[in-house]
mmCIF file of C-alpha atoms and ligand atoms in Angstrom:
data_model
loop_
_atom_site.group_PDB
_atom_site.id
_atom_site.type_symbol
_atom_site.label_atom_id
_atom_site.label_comp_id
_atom_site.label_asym_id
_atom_site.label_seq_id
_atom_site.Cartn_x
_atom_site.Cartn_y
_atom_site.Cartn_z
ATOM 1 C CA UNK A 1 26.000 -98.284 63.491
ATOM 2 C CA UNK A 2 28.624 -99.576 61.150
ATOM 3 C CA UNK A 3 30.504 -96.940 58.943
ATOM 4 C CA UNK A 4 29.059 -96.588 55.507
ATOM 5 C CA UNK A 5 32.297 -97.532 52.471
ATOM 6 C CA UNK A 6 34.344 -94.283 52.507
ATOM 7 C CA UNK A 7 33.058 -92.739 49.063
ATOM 8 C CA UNK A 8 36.823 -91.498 48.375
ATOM 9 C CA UNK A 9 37.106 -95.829 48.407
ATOM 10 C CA UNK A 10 34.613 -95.955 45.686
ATOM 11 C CA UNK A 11 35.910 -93.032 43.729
ATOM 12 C CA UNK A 12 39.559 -95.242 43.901
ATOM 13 C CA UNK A 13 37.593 -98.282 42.588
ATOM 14 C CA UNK A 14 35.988 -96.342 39.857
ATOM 15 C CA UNK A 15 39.295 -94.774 38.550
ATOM 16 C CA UNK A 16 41.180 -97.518 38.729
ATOM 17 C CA UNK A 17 37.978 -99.376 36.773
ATOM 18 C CA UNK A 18 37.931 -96.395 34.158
ATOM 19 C CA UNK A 19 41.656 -97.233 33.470
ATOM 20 C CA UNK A 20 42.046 -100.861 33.303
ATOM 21 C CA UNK A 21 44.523 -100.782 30.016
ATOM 22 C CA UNK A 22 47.352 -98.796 32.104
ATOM 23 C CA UNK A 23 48.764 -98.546 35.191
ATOM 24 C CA UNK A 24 47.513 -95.043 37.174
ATOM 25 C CA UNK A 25 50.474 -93.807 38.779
ATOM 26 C CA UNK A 26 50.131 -93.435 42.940
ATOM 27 C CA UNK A 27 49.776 -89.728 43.190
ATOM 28 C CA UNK A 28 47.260 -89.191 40.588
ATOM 29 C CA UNK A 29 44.919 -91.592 42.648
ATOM 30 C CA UNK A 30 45.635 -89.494 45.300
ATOM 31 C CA UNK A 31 45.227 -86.115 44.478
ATOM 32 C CA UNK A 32 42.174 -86.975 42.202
ATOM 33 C CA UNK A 33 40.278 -88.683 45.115
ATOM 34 C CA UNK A 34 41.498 -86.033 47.832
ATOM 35 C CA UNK A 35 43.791 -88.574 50.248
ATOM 36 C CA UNK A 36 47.662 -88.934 50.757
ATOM 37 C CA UNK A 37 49.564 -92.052 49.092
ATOM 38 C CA UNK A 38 49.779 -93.675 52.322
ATOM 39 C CA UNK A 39 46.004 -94.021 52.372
ATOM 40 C CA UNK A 40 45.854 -95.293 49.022
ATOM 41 C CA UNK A 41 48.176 -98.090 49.651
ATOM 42 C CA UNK A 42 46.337 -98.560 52.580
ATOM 43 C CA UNK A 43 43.071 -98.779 50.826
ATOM 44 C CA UNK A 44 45.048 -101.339 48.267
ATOM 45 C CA UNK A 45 45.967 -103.810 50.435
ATOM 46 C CA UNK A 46 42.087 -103.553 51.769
ATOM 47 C CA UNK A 47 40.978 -104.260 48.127
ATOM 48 C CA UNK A 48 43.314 -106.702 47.558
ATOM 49 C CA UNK A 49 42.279 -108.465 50.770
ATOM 50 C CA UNK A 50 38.944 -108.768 49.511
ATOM 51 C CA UNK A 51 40.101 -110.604 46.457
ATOM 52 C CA UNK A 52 40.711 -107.578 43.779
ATOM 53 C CA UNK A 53 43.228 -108.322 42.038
ATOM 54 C CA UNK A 54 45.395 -104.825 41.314
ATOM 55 C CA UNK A 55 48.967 -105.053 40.309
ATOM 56 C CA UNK A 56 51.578 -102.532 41.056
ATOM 57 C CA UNK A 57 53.263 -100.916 44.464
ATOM 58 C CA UNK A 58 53.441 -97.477 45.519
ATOM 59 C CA UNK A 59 56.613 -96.318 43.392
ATOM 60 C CA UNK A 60 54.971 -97.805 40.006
ATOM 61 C CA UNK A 61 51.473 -96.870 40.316
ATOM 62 C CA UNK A 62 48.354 -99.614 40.264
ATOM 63 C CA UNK A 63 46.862 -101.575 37.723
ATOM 64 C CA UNK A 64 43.341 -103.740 37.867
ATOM 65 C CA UNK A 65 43.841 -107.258 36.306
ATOM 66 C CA UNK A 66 39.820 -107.492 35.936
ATOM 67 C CA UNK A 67 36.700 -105.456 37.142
ATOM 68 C CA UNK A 68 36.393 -106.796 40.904
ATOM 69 C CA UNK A 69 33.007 -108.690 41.844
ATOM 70 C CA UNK A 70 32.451 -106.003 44.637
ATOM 71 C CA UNK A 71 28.907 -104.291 44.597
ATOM 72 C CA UNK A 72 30.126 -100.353 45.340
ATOM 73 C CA UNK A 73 28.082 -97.546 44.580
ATOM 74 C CA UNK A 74 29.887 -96.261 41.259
ATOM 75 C CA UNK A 75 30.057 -99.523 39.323
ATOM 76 C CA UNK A 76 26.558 -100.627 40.371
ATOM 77 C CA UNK A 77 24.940 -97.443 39.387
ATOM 78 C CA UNK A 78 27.302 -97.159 35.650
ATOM 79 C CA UNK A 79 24.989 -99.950 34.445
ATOM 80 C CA UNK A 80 21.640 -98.644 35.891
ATOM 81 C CA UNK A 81 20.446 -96.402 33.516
ATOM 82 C CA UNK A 82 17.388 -94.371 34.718
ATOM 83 C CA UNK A 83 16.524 -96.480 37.616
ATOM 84 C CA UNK A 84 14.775 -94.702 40.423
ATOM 85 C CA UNK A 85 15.619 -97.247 42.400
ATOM 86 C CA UNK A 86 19.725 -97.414 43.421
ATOM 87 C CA UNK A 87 19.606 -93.760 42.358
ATOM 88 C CA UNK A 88 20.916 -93.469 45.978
ATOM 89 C CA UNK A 89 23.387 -96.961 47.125
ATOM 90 C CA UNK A 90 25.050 -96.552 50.253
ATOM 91 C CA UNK A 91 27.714 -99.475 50.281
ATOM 92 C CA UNK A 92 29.039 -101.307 53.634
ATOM 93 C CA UNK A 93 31.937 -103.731 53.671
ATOM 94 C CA UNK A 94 30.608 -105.131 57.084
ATOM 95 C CA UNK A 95 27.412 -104.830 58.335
ATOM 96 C CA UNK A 96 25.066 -106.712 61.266
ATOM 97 C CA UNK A 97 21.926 -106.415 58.483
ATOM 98 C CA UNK A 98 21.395 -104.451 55.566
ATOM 99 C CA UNK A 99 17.399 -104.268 56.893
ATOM 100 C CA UNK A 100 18.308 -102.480 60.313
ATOM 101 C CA UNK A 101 20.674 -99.644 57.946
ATOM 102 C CA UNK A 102 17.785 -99.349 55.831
ATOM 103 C CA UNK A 103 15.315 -99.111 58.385
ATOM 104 C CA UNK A 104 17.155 -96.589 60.616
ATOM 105 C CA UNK A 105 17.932 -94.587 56.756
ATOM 106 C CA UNK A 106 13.949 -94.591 56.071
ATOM 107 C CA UNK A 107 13.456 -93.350 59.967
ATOM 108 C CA UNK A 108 15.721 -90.332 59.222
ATOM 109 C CA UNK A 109 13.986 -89.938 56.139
ATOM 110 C CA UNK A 110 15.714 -91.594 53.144
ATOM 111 C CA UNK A 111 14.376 -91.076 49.361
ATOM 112 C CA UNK A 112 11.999 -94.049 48.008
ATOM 113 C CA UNK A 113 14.522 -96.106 45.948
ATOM 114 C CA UNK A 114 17.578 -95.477 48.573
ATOM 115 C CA UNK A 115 19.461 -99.332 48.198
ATOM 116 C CA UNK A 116 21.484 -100.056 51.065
ATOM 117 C CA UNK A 117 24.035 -103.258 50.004
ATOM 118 C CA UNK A 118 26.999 -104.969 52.185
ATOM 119 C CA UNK A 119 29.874 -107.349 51.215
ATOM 120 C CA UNK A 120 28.952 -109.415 54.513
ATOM 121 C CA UNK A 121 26.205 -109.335 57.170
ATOM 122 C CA UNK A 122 27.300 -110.888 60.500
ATOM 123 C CA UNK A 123 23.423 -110.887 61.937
ATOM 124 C CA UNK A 124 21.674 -111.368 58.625
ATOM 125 C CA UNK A 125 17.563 -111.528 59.001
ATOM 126 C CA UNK A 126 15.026 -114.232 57.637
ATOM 127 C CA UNK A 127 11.025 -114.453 58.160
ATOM 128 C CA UNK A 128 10.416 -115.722 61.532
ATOM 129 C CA UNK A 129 13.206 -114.327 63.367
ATOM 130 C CA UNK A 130 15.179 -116.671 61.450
ATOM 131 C CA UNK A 131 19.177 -115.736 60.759
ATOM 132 C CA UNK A 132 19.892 -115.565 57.186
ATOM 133 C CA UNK A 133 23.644 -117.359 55.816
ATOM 134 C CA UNK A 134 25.271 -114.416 54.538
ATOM 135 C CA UNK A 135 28.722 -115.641 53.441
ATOM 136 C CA UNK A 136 31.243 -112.351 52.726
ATOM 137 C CA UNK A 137 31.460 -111.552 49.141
ATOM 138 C CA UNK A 138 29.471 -114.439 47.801
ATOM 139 C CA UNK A 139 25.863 -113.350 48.060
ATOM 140 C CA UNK A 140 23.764 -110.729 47.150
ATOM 141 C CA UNK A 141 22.834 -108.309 50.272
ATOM 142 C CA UNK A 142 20.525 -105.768 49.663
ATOM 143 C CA UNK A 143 17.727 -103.445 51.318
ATOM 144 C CA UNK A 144 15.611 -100.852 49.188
ATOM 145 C CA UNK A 145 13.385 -98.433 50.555
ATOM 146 C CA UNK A 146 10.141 -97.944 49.138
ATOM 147 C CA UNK A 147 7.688 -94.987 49.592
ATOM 148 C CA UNK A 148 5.092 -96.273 48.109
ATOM 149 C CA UNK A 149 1.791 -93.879 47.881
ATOM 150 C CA UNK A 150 -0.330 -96.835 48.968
ATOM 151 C CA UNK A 151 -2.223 -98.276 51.756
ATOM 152 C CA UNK A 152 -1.037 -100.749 54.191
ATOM 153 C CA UNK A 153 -2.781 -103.667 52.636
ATOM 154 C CA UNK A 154 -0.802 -103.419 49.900
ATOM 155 C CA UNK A 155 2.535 -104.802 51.483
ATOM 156 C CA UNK A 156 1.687 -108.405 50.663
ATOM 157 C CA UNK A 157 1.354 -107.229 46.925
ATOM 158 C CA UNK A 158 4.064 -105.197 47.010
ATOM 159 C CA UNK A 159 6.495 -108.202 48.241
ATOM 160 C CA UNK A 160 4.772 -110.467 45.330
ATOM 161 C CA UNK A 161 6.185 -107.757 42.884
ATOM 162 C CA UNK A 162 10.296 -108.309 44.881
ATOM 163 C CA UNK A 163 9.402 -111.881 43.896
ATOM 164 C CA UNK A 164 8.837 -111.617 40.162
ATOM 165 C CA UNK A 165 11.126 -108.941 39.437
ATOM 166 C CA UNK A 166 13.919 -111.121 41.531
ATOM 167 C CA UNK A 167 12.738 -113.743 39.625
ATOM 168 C CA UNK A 168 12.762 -112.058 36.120
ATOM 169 C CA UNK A 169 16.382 -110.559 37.548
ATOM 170 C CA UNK A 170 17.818 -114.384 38.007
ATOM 171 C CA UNK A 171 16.224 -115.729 35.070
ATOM 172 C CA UNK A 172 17.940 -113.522 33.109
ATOM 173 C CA UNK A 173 21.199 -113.249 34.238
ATOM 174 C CA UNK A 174 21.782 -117.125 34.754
ATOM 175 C CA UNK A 175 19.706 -118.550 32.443
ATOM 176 C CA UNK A 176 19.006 -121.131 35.285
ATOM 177 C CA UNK A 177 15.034 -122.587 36.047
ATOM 178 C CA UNK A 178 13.814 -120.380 38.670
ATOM 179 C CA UNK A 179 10.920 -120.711 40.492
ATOM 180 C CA UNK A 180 8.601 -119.345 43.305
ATOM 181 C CA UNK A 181 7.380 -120.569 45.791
ATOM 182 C CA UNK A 182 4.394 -118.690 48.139
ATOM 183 C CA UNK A 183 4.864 -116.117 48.964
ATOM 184 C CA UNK A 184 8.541 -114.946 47.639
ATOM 185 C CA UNK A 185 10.906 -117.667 48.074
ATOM 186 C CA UNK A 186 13.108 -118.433 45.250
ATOM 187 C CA UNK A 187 13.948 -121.636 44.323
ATOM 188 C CA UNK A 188 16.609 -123.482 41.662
ATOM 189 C CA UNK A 189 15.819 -127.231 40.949
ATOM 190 C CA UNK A 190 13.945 -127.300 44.459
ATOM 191 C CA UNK A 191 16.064 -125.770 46.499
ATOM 192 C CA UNK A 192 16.189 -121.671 47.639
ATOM 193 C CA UNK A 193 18.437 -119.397 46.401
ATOM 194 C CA UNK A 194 16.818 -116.456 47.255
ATOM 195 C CA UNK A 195 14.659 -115.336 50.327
ATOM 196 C CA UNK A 196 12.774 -111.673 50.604
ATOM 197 C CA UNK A 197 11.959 -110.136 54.249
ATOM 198 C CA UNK A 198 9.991 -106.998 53.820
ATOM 199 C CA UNK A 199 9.547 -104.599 56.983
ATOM 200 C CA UNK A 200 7.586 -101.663 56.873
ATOM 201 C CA UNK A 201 6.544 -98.763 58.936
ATOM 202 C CA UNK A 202 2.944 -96.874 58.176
ATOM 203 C CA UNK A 203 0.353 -95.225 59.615
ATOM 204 C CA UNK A 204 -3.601 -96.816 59.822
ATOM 205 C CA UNK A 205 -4.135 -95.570 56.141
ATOM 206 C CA UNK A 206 -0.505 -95.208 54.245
ATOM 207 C CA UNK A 207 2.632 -96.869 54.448
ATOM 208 C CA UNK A 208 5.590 -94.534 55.595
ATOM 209 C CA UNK A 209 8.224 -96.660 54.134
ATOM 210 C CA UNK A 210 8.710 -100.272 53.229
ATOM 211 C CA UNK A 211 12.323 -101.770 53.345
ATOM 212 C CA UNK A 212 12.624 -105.006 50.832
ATOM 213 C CA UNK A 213 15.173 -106.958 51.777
ATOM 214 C CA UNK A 214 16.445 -109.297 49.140
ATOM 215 C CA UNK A 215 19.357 -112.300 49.898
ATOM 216 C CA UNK A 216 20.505 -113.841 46.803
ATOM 217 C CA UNK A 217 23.034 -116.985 47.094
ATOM 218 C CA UNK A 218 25.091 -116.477 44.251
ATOM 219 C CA UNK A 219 28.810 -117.572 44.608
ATOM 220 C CA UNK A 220 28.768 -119.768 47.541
ATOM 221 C CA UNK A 221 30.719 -122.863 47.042
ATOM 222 C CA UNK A 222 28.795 -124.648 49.533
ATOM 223 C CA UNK A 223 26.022 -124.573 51.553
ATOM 224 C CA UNK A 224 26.584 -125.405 55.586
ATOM 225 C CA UNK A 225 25.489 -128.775 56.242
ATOM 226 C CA UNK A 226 22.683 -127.611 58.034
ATOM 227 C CA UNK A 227 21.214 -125.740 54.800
ATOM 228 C CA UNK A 228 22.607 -127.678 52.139
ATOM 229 C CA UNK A 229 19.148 -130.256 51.905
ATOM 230 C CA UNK A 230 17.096 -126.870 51.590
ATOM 231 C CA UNK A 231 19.203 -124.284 50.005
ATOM 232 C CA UNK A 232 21.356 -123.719 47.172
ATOM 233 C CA UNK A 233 23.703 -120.928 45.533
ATOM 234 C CA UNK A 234 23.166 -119.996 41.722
ATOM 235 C CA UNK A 235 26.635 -120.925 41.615
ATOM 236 C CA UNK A 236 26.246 -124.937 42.505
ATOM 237 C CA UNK A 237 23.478 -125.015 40.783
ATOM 238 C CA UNK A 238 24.908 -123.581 37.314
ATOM 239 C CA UNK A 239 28.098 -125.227 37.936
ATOM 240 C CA UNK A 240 30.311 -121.448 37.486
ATOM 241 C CA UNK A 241 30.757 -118.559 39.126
ATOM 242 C CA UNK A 242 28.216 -115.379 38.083
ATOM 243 C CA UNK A 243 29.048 -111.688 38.202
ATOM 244 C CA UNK A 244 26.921 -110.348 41.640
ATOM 245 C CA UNK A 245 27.018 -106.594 40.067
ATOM 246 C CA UNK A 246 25.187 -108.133 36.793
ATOM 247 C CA UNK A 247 22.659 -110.122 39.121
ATOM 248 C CA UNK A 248 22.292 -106.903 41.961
ATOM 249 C CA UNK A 249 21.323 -104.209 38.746
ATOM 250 C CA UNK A 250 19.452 -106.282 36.769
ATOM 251 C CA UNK A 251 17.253 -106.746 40.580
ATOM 252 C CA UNK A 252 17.329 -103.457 40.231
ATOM 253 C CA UNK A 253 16.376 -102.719 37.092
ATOM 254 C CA UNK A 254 13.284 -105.603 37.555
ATOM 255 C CA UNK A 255 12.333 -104.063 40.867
ATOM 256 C CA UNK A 256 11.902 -100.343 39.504
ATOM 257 C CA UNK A 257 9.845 -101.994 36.416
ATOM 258 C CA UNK A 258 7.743 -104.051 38.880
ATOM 259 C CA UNK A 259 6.847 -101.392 41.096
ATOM 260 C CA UNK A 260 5.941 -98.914 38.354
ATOM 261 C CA UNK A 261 3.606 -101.872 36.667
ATOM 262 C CA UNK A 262 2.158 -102.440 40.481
ATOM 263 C CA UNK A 263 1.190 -98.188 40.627
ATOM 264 C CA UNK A 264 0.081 -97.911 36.981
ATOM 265 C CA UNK A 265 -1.770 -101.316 35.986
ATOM 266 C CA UNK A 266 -2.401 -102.503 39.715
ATOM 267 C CA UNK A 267 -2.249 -105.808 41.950
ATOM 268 C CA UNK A 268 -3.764 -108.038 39.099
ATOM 269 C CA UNK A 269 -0.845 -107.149 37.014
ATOM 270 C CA UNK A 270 1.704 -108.925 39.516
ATOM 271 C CA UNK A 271 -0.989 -111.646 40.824
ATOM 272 C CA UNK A 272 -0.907 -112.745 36.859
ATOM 273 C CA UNK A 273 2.927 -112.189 36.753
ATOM 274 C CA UNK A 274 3.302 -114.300 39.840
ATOM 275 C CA UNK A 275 1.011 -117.146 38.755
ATOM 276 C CA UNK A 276 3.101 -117.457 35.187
ATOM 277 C CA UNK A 277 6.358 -117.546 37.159
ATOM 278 C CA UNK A 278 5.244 -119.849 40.070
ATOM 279 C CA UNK A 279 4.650 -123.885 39.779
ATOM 280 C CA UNK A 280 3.091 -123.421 43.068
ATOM 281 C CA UNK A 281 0.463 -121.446 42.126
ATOM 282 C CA UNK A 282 -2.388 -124.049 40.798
ATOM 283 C CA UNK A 283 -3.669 -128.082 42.020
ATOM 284 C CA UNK A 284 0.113 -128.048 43.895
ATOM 285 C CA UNK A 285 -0.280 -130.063 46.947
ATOM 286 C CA UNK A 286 1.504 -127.993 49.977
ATOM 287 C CA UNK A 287 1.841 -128.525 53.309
ATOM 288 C CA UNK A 288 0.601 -125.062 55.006
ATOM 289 C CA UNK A 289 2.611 -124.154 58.199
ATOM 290 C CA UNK A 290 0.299 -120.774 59.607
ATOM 291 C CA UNK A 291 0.283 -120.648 63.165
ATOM 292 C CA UNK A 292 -1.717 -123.403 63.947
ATOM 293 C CA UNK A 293 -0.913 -127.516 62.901
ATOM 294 C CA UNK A 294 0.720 -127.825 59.602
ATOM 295 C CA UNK A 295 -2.264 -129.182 57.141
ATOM 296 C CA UNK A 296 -1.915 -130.594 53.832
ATOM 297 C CA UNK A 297 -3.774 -128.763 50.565
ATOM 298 C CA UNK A 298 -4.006 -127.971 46.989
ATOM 299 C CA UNK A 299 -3.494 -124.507 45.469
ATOM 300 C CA UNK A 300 -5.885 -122.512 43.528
ATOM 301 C CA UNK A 301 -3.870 -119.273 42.426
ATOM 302 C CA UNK A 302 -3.547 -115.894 43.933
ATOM 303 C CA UNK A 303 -6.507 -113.555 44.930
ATOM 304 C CA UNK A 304 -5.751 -109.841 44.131
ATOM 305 C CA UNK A 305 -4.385 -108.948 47.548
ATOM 306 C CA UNK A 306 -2.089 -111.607 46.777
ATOM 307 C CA UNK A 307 -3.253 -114.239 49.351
ATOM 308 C CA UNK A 308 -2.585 -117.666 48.324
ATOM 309 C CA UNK A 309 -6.108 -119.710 47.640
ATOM 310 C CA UNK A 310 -6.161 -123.199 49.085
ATOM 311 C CA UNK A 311 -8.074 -125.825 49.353
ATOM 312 C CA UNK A 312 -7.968 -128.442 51.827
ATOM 313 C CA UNK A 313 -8.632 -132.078 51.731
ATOM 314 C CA UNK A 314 -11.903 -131.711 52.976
ATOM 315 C CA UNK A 315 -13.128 -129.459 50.619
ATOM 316 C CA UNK A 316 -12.930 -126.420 52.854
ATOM 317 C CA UNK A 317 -11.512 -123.301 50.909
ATOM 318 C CA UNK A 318 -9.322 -120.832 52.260
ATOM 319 C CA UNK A 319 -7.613 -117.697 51.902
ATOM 320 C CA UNK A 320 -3.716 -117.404 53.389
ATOM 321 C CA UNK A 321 -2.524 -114.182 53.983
ATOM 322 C CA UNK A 322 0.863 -115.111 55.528
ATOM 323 C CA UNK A 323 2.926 -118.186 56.702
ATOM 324 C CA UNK A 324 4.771 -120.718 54.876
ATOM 325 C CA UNK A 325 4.549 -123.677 52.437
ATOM 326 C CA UNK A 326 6.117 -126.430 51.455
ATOM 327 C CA UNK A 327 5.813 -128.539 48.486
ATOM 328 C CA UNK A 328 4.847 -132.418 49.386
ATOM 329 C CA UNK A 329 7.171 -134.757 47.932
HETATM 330 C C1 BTN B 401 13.770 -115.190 54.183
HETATM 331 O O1 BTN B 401 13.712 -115.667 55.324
HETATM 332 O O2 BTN B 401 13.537 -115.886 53.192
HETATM 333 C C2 BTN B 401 14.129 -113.745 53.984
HETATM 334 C C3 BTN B 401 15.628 -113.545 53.911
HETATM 335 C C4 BTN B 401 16.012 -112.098 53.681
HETATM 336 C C5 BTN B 401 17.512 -111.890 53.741
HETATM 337 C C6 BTN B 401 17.900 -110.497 53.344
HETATM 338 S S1 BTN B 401 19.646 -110.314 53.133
HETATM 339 C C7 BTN B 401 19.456 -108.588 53.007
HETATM 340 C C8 BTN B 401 18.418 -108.185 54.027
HETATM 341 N N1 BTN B 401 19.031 -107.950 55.316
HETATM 342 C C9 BTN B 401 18.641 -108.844 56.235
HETATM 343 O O3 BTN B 401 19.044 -108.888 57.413
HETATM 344 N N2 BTN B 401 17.777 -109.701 55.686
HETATM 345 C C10 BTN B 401 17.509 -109.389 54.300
#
């Protein structure tokens, strides 16, 4: 398993952040996050390859021209208030998927709101076994671990609540049209910006632990030409760059609300959520991809488990429970 950020790395970040008006001489860093000069230099250049932008050199001390776009623990968690969830963020520069850290974390027993985030996955995960783009430093990488008191039949529900509260979490910190399309894709002017793949691990009558993991395209410049018909970044789409650390803790922030409104006022409380946020919800004609041929139907909103009601052109309603859909144009 990839090596978690050295915390003495995020302690640097955070001083350096705490002090942006002056420049913090070399040996200060070092003594006050426990490392020799040489390994803060080191640990400079490292930043500085990732695109902070610190002035200074060794004999003058360092200097940080503007709070770096890097998700660490200590700058995420200065803006997250009371959170339970991100109460615990264990950071990676590099990782093969934030899902398989988060999964082997809830194994070994994690606490429920444990956030694992990267920089970069190089072996990202989508729904069905598909890879998931995850450009360094431009998206939004993130697994939480839930330990939700509830029954297995409440994952679908539970991955309806990721879905507003990502949606809520975009909405507000773009301003952009967001929408959602069954049962958690998010999608700007048509196109998806934001894809949820929950795993889970229970026994027959309780889940052990569910890992949500949340992709967010936020700063790519460009899609690769094999996405770019059916995917976008919040970035193209809003025509400027946007903070990731304001997008990541307002998800957050949305995810903790959603999951206490899912425990205290129950599924119908998200199923109504979902419907407001979701054009796809009622008379939208889909195509239905489930296993068997793709079929074309109309929607009829969500039951309270949170399976999608259909209805197909022959009258015949359904219930879906999983698969995808797509919108017909
Ligand atoms: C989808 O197919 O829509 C789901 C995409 C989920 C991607 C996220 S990125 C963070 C987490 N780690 C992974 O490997 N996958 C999820």
């Amino acid at each position: 398993m990839a090596a978690a950020t050295d915390r003495r790395i995020d302690k640097l970040i955070h001083l350096l952040a705490a002090n942006t008006t002056v420049v913090v001489p070399g040996p200060k860093i070092a003594s006050e996050i426990g490392v020799t000069r040489s390994t803060v230099w080191v640990w400079i250049e490292k930043l500085r390859a990732l695109g902070v932008e610190i002035k200074g050199h060794p004999s003058s001390g360092y200097q940080l021209q503007s709070l770096p776009d890097l998700l660490t623990p200590s700058l995420v968690r200065a803006d997250l208030a009371g959170s339970e969830i991100g109460h615990k963020i264990v950071h990676y520069f590099q990782v093969d998927s934030t899902n398989s850290i988060a999964s082997a974390l809830a194994a070994k027993g994690a606490p429920h709101g444990t956030v694992v985030v990267a920089e970069e996955q190089t072996s990202g995960r989508g729904r069905f076994g598909r890879t998931w783009y995850s450009e360094k430093s431009s998206g939004i990488y993130a697994s939480i671990i839930l330990r939700p008191p509830l029954p297995p039949a409440a994952a679908p529900i539970l991955t309806l609540a990721a879905g507003v509260a990502a949606h809520a979490a975009i909405s507000a910190a773009t301003g952009l049209p967001v929408d959602i399309r069954w049962p958690n894709d998010l999608l700007v002017n048509g196109k998806k910006v934001c894809g949820i793949l929950t795993e889970m691990s229970a026994e027959l009558d309780r889940l052990h632990a569910v890992v949500l993991g949340i992709g967010i395209n936020v700063n790519h410049r460009q899609m690769p030409p094999e996405l770019a018909a059916i995917a976008t970044s919040l970035r193209i789409e809003g025509g400027k760059p946007y903070p990731r650390i304001k997008v990541l803790v307002a998800l957050l922030k949305e995810l903790d609300r959603h999951y206490r409104l899912l425990l205290e006022a129950g599924n119908a409380a998200i199923a109504g959520r979902w419907e407001a946020a979701s054009s796809f919800a009622r008379g939208r004609r889909i195509t239905v991809r489930a296993g068997s041929e793709p079929f074309v139907a109309t929607t009829d909103g969500l039951d309270r488990s949170g399976a999608l009601r259909i209805r197909r052109d022959d009258g015949r309603e359904e219930l879906l429970v999983s698969g995808e859909v797509m919108e017909v144009k």
